[in-house]
Coordinates of C-alpha atoms in Angstrom, one line a residue:
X1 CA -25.5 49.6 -8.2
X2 CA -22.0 50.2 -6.5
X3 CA -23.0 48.0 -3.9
X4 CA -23.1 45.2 -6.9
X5 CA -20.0 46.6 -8.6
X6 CA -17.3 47.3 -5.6
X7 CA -18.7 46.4 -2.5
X8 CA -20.0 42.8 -2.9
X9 CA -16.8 42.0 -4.6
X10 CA -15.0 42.6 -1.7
X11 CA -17.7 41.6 0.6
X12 CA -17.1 37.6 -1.2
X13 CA -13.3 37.8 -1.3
X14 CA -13.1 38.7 2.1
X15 CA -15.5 35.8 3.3
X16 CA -13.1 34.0 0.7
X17 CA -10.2 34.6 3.0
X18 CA -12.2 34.7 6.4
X19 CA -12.8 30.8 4.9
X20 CA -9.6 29.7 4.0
X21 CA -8.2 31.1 7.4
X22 CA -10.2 28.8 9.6
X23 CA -9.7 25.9 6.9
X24 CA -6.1 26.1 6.4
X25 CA -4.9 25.9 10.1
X26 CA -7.3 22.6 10.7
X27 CA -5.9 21.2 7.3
X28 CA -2.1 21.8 8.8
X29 CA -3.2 20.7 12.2
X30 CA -5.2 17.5 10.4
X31 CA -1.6 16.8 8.3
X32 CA 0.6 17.2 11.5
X33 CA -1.6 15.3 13.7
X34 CA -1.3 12.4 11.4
X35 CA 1.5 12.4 10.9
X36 CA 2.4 12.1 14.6
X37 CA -0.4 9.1 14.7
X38 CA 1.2 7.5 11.9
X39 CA 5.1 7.7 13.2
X40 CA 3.7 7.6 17.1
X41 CA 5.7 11.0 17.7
X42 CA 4.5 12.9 20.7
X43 CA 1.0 14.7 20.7
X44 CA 1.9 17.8 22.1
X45 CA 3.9 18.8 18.4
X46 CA 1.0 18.5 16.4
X47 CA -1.0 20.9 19.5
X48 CA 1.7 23.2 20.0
X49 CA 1.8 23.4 15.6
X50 CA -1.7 23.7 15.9
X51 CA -1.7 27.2 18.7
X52 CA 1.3 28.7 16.8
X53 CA -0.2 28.8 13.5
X54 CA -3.3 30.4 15.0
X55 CA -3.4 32.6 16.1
X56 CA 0.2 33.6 18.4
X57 CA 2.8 33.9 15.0
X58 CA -0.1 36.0 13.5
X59 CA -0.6 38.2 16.4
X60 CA 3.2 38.1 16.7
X61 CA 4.1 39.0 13.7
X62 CA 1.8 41.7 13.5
X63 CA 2.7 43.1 17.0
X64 CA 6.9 43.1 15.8
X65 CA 5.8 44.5 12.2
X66 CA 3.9 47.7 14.4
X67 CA 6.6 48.2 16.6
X68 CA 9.0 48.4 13.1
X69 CA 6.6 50.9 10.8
X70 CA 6.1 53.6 14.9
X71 CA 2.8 53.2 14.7
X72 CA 2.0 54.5 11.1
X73 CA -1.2 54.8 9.9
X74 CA -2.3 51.3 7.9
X75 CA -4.3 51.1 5.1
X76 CA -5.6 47.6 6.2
X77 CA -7.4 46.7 9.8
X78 CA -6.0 44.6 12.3
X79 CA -8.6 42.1 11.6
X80 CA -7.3 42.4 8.1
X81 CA -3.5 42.0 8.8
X82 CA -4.1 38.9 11.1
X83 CA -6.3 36.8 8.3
X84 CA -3.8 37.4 5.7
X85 CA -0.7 36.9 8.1
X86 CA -2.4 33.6 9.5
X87 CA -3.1 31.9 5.7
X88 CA 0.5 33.3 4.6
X89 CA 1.8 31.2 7.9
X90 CA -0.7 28.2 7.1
X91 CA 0.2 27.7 4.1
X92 CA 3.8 27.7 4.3
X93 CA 3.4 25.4 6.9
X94 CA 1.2 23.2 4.5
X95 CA 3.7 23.7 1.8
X96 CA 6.7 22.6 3.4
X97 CA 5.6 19.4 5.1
X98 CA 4.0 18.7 1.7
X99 CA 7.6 19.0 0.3
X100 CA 9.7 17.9 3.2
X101 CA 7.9 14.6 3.5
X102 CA 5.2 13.7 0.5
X103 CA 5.6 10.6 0.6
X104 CA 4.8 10.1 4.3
X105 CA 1.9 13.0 4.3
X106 CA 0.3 10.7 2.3
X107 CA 0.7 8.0 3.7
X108 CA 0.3 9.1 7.2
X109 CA -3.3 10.8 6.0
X110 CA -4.3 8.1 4.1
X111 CA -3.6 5.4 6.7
X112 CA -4.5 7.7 10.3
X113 CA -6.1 10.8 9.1
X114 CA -8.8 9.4 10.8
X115 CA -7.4 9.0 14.1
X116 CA -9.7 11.5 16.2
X117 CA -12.6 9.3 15.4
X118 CA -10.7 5.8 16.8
X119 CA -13.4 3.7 18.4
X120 CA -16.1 5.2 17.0
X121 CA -18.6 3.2 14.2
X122 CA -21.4 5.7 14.3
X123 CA -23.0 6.3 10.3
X124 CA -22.6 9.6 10.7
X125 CA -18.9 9.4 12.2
X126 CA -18.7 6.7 8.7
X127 CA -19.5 9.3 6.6
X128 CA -16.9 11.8 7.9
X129 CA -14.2 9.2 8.2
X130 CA -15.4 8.5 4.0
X131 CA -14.7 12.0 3.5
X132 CA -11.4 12.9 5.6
X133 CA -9.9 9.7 3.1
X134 CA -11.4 10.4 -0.1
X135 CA -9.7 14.1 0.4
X136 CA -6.4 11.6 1.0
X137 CA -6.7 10.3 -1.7
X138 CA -6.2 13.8 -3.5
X139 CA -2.9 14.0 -2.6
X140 CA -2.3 10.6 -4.2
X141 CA -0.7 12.3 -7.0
X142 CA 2.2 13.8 -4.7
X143 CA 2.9 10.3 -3.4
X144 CA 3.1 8.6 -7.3
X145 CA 5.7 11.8 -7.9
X146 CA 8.7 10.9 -5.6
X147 CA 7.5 7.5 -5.4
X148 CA 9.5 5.8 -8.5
X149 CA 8.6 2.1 -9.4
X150 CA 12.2 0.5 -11.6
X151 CA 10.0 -1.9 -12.8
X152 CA 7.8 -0.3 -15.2
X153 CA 10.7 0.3 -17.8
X154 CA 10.0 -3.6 -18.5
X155 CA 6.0 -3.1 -19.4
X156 CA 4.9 -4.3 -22.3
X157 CA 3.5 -1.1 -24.1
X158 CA 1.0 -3.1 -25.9
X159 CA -2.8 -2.1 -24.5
X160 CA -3.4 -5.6 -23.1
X161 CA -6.6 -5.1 -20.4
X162 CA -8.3 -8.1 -18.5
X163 CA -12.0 -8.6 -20.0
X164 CA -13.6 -10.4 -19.0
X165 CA -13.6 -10.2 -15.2
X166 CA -12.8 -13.7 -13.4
X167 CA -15.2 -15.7 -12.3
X168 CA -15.1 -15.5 -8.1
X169 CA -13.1 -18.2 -6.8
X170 CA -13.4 -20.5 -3.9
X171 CA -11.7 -20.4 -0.2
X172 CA -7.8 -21.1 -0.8
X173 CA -6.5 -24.7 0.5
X174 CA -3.3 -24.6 3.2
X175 CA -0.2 -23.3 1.3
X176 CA 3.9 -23.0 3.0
X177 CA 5.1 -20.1 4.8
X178 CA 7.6 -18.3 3.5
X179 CA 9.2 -16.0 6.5
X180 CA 10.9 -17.4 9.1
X181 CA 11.3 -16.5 12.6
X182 CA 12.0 -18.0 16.4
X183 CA 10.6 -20.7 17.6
X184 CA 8.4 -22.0 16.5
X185 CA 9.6 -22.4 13.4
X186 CA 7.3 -21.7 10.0
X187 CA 5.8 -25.4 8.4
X188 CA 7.5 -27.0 6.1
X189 CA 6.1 -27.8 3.1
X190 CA 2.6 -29.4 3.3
X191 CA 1.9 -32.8 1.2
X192 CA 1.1 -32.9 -2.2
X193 CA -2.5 -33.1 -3.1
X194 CA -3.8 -34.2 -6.6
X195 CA -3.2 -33.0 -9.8
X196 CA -6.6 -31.6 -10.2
X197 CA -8.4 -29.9 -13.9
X198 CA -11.5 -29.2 -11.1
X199 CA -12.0 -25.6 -12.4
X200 CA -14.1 -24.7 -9.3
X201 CA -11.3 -25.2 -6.8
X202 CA -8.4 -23.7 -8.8
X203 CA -6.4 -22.6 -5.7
X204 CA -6.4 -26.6 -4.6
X205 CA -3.4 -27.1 -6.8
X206 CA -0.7 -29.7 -6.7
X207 CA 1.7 -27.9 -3.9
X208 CA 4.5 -29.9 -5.7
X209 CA 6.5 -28.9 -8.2
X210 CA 5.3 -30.0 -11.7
X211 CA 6.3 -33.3 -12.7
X212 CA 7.7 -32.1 -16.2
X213 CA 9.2 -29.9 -14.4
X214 CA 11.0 -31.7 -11.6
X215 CA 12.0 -34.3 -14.4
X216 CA 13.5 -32.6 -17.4
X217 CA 16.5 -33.2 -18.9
X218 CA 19.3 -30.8 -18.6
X219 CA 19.3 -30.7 -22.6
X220 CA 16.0 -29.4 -22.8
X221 CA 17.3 -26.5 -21.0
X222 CA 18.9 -24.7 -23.8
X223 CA 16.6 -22.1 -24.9
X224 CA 13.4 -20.2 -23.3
X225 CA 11.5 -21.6 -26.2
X226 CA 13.2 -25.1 -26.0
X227 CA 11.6 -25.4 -22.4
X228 CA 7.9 -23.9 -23.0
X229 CA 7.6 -26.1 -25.9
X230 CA 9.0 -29.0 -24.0
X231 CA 6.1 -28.1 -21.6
X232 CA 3.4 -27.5 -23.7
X233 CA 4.2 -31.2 -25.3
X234 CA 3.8 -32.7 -22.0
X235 CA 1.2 -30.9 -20.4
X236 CA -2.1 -30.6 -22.1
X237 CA -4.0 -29.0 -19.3
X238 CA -4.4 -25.6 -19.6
X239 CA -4.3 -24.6 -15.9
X240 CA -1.4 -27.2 -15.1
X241 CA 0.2 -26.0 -18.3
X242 CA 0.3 -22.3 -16.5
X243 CA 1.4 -23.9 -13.2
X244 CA 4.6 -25.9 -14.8
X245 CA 5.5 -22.7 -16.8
X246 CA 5.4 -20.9 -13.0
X247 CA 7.2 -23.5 -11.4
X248 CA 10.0 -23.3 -13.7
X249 CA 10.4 -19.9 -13.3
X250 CA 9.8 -20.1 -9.0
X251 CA 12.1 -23.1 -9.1
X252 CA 14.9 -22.6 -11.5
X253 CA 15.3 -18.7 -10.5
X254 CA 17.4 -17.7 -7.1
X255 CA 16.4 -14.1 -6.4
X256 CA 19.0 -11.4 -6.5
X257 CA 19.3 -10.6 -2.5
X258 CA 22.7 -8.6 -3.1
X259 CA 20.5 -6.5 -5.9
X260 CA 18.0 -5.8 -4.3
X261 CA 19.3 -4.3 -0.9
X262 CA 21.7 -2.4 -3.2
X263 CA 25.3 -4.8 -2.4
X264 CA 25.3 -5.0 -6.0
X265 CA 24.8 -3.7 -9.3
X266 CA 21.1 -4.7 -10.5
X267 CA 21.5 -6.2 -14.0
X268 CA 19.3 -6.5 -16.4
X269 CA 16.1 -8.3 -15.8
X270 CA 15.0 -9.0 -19.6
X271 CA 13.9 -12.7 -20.2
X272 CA 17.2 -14.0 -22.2
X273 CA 19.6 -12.5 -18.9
X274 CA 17.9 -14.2 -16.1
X275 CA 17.6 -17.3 -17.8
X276 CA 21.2 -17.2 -18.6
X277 CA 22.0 -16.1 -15.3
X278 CA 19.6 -17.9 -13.3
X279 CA 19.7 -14.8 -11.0
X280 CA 16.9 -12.1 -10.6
X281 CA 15.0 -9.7 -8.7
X282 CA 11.1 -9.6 -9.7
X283 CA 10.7 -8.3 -12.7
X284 CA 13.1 -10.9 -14.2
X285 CA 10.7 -13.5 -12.8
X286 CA 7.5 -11.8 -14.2
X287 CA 9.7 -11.3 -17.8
X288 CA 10.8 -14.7 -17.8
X289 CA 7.2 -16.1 -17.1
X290 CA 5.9 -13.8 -19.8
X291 CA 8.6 -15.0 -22.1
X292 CA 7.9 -18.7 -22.0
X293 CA 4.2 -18.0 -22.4
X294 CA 4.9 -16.0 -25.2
X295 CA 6.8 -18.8 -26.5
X296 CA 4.0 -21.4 -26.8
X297 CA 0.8 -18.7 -27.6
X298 CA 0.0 -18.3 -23.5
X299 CA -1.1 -15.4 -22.8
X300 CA 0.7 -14.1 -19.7
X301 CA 1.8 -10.5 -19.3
X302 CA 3.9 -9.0 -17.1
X303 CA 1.6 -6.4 -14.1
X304 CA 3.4 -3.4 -12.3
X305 CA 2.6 -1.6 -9.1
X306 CA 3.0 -2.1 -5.4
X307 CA 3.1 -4.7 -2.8
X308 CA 3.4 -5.1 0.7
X309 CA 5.4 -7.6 2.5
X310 CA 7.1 -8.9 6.0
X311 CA 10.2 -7.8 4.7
X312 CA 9.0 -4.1 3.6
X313 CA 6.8 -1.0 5.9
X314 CA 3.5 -1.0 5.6
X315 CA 3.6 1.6 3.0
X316 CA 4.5 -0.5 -0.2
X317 CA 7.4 -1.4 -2.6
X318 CA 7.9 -1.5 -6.3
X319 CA 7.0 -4.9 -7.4
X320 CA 6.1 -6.6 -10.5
X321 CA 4.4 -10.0 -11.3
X322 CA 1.8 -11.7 -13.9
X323 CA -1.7 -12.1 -15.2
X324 CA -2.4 -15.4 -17.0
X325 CA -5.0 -15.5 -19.6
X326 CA -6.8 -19.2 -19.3
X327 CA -9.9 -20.2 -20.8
X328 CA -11.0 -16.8 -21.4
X329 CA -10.5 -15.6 -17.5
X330 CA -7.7 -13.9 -16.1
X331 CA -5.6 -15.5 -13.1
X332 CA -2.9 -13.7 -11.2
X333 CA 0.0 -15.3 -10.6
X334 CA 3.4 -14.1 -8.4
X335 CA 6.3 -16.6 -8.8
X336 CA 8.9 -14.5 -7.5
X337 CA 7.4 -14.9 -3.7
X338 CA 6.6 -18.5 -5.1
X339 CA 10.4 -19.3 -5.3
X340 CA 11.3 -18.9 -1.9
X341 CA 11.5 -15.5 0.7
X342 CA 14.3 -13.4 1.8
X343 CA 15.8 -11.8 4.9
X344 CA 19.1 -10.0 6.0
X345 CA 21.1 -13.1 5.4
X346 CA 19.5 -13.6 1.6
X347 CA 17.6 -15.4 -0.3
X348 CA 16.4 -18.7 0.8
X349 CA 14.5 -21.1 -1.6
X350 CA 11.1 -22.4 -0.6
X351 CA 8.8 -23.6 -3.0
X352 CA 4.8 -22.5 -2.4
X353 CA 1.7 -21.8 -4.5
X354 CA 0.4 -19.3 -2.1
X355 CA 0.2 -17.0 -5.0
X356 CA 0.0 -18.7 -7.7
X357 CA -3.9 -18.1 -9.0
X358 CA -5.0 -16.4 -5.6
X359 CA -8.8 -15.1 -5.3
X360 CA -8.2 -11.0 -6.3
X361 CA -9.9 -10.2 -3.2
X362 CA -6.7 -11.9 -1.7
X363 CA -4.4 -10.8 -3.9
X364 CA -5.3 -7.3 -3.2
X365 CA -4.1 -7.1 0.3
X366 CA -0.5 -7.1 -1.0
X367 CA -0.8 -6.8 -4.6
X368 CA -1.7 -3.4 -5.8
X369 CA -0.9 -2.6 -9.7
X370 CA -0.6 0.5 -11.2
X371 CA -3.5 0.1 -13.3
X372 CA -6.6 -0.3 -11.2
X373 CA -7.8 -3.4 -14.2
X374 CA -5.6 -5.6 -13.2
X375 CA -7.2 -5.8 -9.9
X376 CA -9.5 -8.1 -10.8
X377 CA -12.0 -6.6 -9.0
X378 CA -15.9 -5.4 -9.3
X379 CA -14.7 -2.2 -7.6
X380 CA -10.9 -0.9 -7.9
X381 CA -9.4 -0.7 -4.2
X382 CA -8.3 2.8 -4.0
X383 CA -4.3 3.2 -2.8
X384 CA -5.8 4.4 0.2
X385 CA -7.8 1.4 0.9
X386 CA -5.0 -0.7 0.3
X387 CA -2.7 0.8 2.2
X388 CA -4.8 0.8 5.8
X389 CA -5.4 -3.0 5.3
X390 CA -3.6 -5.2 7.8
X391 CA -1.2 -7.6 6.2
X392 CA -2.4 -10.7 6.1
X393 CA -0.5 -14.0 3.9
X394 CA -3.1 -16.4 1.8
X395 CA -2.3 -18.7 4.2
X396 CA -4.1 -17.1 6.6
X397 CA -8.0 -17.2 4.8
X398 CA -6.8 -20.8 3.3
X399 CA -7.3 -21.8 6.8
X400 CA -10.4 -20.5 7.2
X401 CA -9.1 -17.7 9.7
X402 CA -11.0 -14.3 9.7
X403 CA -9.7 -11.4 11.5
X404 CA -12.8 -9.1 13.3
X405 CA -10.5 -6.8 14.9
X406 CA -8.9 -4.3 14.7
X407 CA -9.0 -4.1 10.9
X408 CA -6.1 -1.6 9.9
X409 CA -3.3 -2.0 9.6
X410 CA -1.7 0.2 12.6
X411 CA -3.6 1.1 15.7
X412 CA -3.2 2.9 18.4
X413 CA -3.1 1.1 21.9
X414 CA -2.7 2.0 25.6
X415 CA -2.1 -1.6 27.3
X416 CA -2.1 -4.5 25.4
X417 CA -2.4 -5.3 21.3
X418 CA -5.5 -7.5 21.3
X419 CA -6.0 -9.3 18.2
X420 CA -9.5 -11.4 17.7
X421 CA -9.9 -14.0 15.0
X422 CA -12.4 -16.7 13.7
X423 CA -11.3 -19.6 13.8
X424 CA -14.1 -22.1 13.3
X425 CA -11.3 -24.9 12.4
X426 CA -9.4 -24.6 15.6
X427 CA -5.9 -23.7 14.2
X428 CA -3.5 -23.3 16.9
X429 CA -2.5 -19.8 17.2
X430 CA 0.6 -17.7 18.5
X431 CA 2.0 -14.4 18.4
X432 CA 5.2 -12.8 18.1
X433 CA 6.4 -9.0 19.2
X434 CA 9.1 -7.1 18.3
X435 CA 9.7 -3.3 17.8
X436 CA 9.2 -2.0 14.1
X437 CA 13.2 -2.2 12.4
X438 CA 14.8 -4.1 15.1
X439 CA 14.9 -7.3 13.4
X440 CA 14.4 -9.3 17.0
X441 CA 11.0 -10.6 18.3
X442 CA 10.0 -12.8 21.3
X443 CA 6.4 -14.4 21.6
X444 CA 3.5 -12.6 22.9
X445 CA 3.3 -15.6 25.7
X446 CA 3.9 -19.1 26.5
X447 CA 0.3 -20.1 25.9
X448 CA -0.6 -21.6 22.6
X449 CA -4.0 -21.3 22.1
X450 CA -6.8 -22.1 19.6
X451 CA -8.9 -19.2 21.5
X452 CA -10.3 -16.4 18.9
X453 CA -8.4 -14.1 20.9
X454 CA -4.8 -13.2 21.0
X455 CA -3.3 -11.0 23.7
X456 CA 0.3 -9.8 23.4
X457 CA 1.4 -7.4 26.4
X458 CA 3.5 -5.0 24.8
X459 CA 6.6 -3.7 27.4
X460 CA 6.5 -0.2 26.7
X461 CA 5.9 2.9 24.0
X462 CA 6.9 2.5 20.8
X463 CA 5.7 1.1 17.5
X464 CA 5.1 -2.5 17.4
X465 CA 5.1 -5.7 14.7
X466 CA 2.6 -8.5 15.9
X467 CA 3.0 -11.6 13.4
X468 CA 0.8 -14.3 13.6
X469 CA 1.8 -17.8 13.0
X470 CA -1.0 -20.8 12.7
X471 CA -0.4 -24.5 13.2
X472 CA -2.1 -28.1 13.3
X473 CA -1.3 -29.1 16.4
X474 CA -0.3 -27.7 19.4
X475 CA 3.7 -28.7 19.7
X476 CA 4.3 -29.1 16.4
X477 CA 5.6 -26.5 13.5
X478 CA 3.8 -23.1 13.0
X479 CA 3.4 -21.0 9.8
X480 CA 3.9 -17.1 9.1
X481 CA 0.0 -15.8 8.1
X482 CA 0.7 -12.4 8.8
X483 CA 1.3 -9.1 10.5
X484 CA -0.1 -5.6 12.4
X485 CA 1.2 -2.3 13.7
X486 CA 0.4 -1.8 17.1
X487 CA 1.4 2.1 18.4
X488 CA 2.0 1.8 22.1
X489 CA 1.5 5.5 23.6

C-alpha cells in the first residue's frame, strides 16, 4: 500500500523527467539544426549546441555549484541534480530561440526539419518525415503571432464560405511573364486568342484586355457603379463579365511601389480612394474588384492570407485578392499581379491573365488564405505544405512543364543545382543564378536547351536563387516560370 501511495508516484515522475531529459535536448538540437539547414549557417553550431546542452553545462554546473556549497551533504543524487539541471538548460535554450526568432523556427522546421533524412524515400523514413512536420505545424500558432497581415482590417465580416467546391479545371493555356531579368528578356505579351463562353477551358481566356474595357468613354468613368453597370450592359457573359470587371481594375490601377517598400505613407485602400486615386497596393485592387461586383449583384469577395513571390523569401507576404462566385462555382481571381509586376525601380505595368481564374491546385503554390475554404481544394494545404513547395508561375504548368525534382523549395547541394523537368512540348529552357538578396544574376550556361535537365554550376557556398525562364524558340524571347533555393555547403 505505500508502495501505491508514495513510491510509485515518484517512481512515474521521475521516469517523467528521465523522459523529458532525453527529449528536450534532441527537440533543441532538431530546432538548431534547422535552423542552420534553413539559413545554411555552419554545422558545427547546431553540434557544438547539441554537446553543451548535454550533458557538459549540466555536469558543469553541478561541478561549480559543489565546489560553492564545500561539499555539503545534498538531499538529491547526482543523477538527480544532472536531469533537472539538463531540462532547466534545455528548455531555456528552447525558450529563447522560440522567442528570439519565432518566425524563422517555424519556418526553418516546417521547411528543413527534415533535413537528416535528405535523399531518402523509404515508407518508413515517409512516415517519420509525416511526423517530424505535423509536430511543425504545432508551432504554427507562434508564427501567426508575430506574423501580422495589414490586409485583414479590409475583410468583409459577413460569413461568406465557398460551397460548392469548383468543378476541376483543365491545363492552363500560355500566359505573360511578369518579372524581368537579363538577357533573355521575359515574352512579351502573347496574341489574343478568342473570346470564348467554352466553360471547360476557362483558363483559355482572351489574353487581351476586354473590349468594353479598352473602349470606354472617359465619361463613363465617373463612379464605381457608373462603370460596373456600363459593363454589365455590354457584356452578357457571365465569365467575360467577371474578366472585364478584372481588367478594369488590373488596367486602370498602377500599384503603390513607394507604399509598399515603405517610401511613403500607405493610404487608404477602401474602394472609393483607389478609384479616385488610381493608386494602390493589393488590397485596394481586391476592394475595388469587390466593389464593382457589388455594384451590379456579382458576387466577388475580397480573400486574405499569404503569398509567395519573385520579389518576396520563400516564407510568404501579407497579400490579399478575390473569389468570384459564377454560375454557382467559385473562381479565384488576383488582379493586382494581373496589372503588371514590380522591382527596385517600381512598378511596371504588364497586362496578364495568369491569375485570373487559375486551377486551385495552381493557385495554391503562391496563394495561401487565411481561411483554409478558400483554397478550393478537396484537402486544405497545411502552411507547412505550402511553404516547402518550390515556386513555380502558372506559366510554367500552362506549358505543360512538370518538375520531378527536387520538389522543395530549398535544397541542400554539394556541386551543382540540378533541376529535371518534363517537357513533352519541347519548350526551350534556361536558367539563371544569383545569390539570395543580391539582386544580380548571370545564366547557369551558354547552352539553351529543350533537354529535361538543367544544370547550373553554382561558384561557391552560399544560398542560391535558380529562375527558370521558357521560350518557343531557341533565339527568341524567354519568360519568367519560376524559382528554387539551392544551399551550396
Amino acid at each position: 500500500m505505500r508502495f501505491l501511495l508514495l513510491d510509485l508516484p515518484i517512481l512515474l515522475l521521475k521516469g517523467l523527467l528521465t523522459l523529458l531529459v532525453f527529449l528536450t535536448p534532441v527537440l533543441g538540437v532538431w530546432l538548431a539544426s534547422s535552423l542552420v539547414a534553413y539559413t545554411n549557417g555552419p554545422t558545427w553550431l547546431a553540434v557544438l549546441s547539441g554537446i553543451l546542452l548535454f550533458p557538459l553545462l549540466p555536469i558543469a554546473w553541478d561541478l561549480w555549484g559543489r565546489k560553492r556549497r564545500n561539499l555539503k551533504p545534498q538531499i538529491l543524487t547526482w543523477g538527480d541534480r544532472i536531469i533537472l539541471r539538463t531540462l532547466l538548460l534545455n528548455l531555456i535554450f528552447l525558450a529563447c530561440l522560440l522567442a528570439l526568432r519565432p518566425q524563422t523556427s517555424f519556418l526553418a522546421l516546417s521547411t528543413r526539419g527534415d533535413w537528416m533524412l535528405d535523399g531518402r524515400q523509404e515508407p518508413q523514413i515517409e512516415l517519420v518525415r509525416r511526423s517530424l512536420f505535423k509536430l511543425a505545424n504545432g508551432l504554427e500558432w507562434l508564427y501567426l503571432a508575430v506574423h501580422q497581415n495589414p490586409y485583414t482590417q479590409y475583410a468583409d465580416t459577413r460569413d461568406i464560405r465557398p460551397t460548392p467546391q469548383p468543378e476541376v479545371q483543365p491545363s492552363p493555356q500560355p500566359t505573360p511573364s511578369s518579372q524581368t531579368f537579363p538577357q533573355p528578356q521575359p515574352a512579351s505579351q502573347p496574341a489574343p486568342v478568342p473570346s470564348t463562353t467554352n466553360r471547360t477551358n476557362l483558363w483559355s481566356v482572351d489574353a487581351s484586355i476586354h473590349p468594353v474595357v479598352a473602349q470606354m468613354p472617359p465619361s463613363v468613368e465617373t463612379s464605381i457603379a457608373s462603370v460596373a453597370q456600363y459593363i454589365a450592359q455590354q457584356e452578357k457573359d457571365p465569365f467575360l463579365r467577371v474578366k472585364a470587371l478584372h481588367d478594369y481594375v488590373a488596367d486602370r490601377i498602377a500599384y503603390d511601389a513607394p507604399a509598399y517598400f515603405g517610401q511613403a505613407p500607405r493610404p487608404p485602400q477602401d474602394a472609393e480612394t483607389v478609384f479616385r486615386t488610381r493608386k494602390a497596393v493589393c488590397a485596394g485592387y481586391a476592394k475595388l474588384l469587390e466593389a464593382l461586383g457589388q455594384a451590379i449583384g456579382e458576387e466577388i469577395v475580397y480573400v486574405v492570407g499569404d503569398s509567395r513571390s519573385q520579389i518576396s523569401d520563400l516564407n510568404g507576404n501579407g497579400h490579399a485578392w478575390n473569389a468570384a462566385k459564377i454560375e454557382g462555382n467559385w473562381y479565384l481571381i488576383d488582379a493586382t499581379w494581373n496589372s503588371g509586376y514590380v522591382d527596385a525601380s517600381g512598378f511596371t505595368k504588364r497586362y496578364s491573365v495568369s491569375y485570373l481564374f487559375p486551377p486551385p491546385e495552381v493557385m495554391i503554390i503562391s496563394h495561401f488564405p487565411d481561411d483554409p475554404a478558400w483554397q478550393l481544394l478537396p484537402q486544405p494545404m497545411s502552411r507547412g505544405d505550402f511553404l516547402r513547395q518550390p515556386m513555380l508561375r502558372p506559366n510554367f504548368f500552362a506549358q505543360g512543364l512538370k518538375l520531378i525534382s527536387p520538389t522543395r523549395s530549398q535544397t541542400d547541394v554539394r556541386d551543382d543545382a540540378v533541376i529535371q523537368l518534363q517537357n513533352p512540348n519541347q519548350r526551350w529552357l534556361m536558367a539563371s543564378y544569383g545569390v539570395k538578396g543580391s539582386g544580380q544574376a548571370e545564366k547557369c550556361s551558354e547552352q539553351i536547351s529543350q533537354e529535361p535537365q538543367l544544370s547550373c554550376p553554382l561558384p561557391g557556398t552560399g544560398t542560391y536563387e535558380v529562375r527558370l525562364f521558357s521560350g518557343n524558340q531557341q533565339y527568341g524571347q524567354y519568360e519568367y516560370v519560376g524559382q528554387l533555393e539551392f544551399n551550396k555547403g
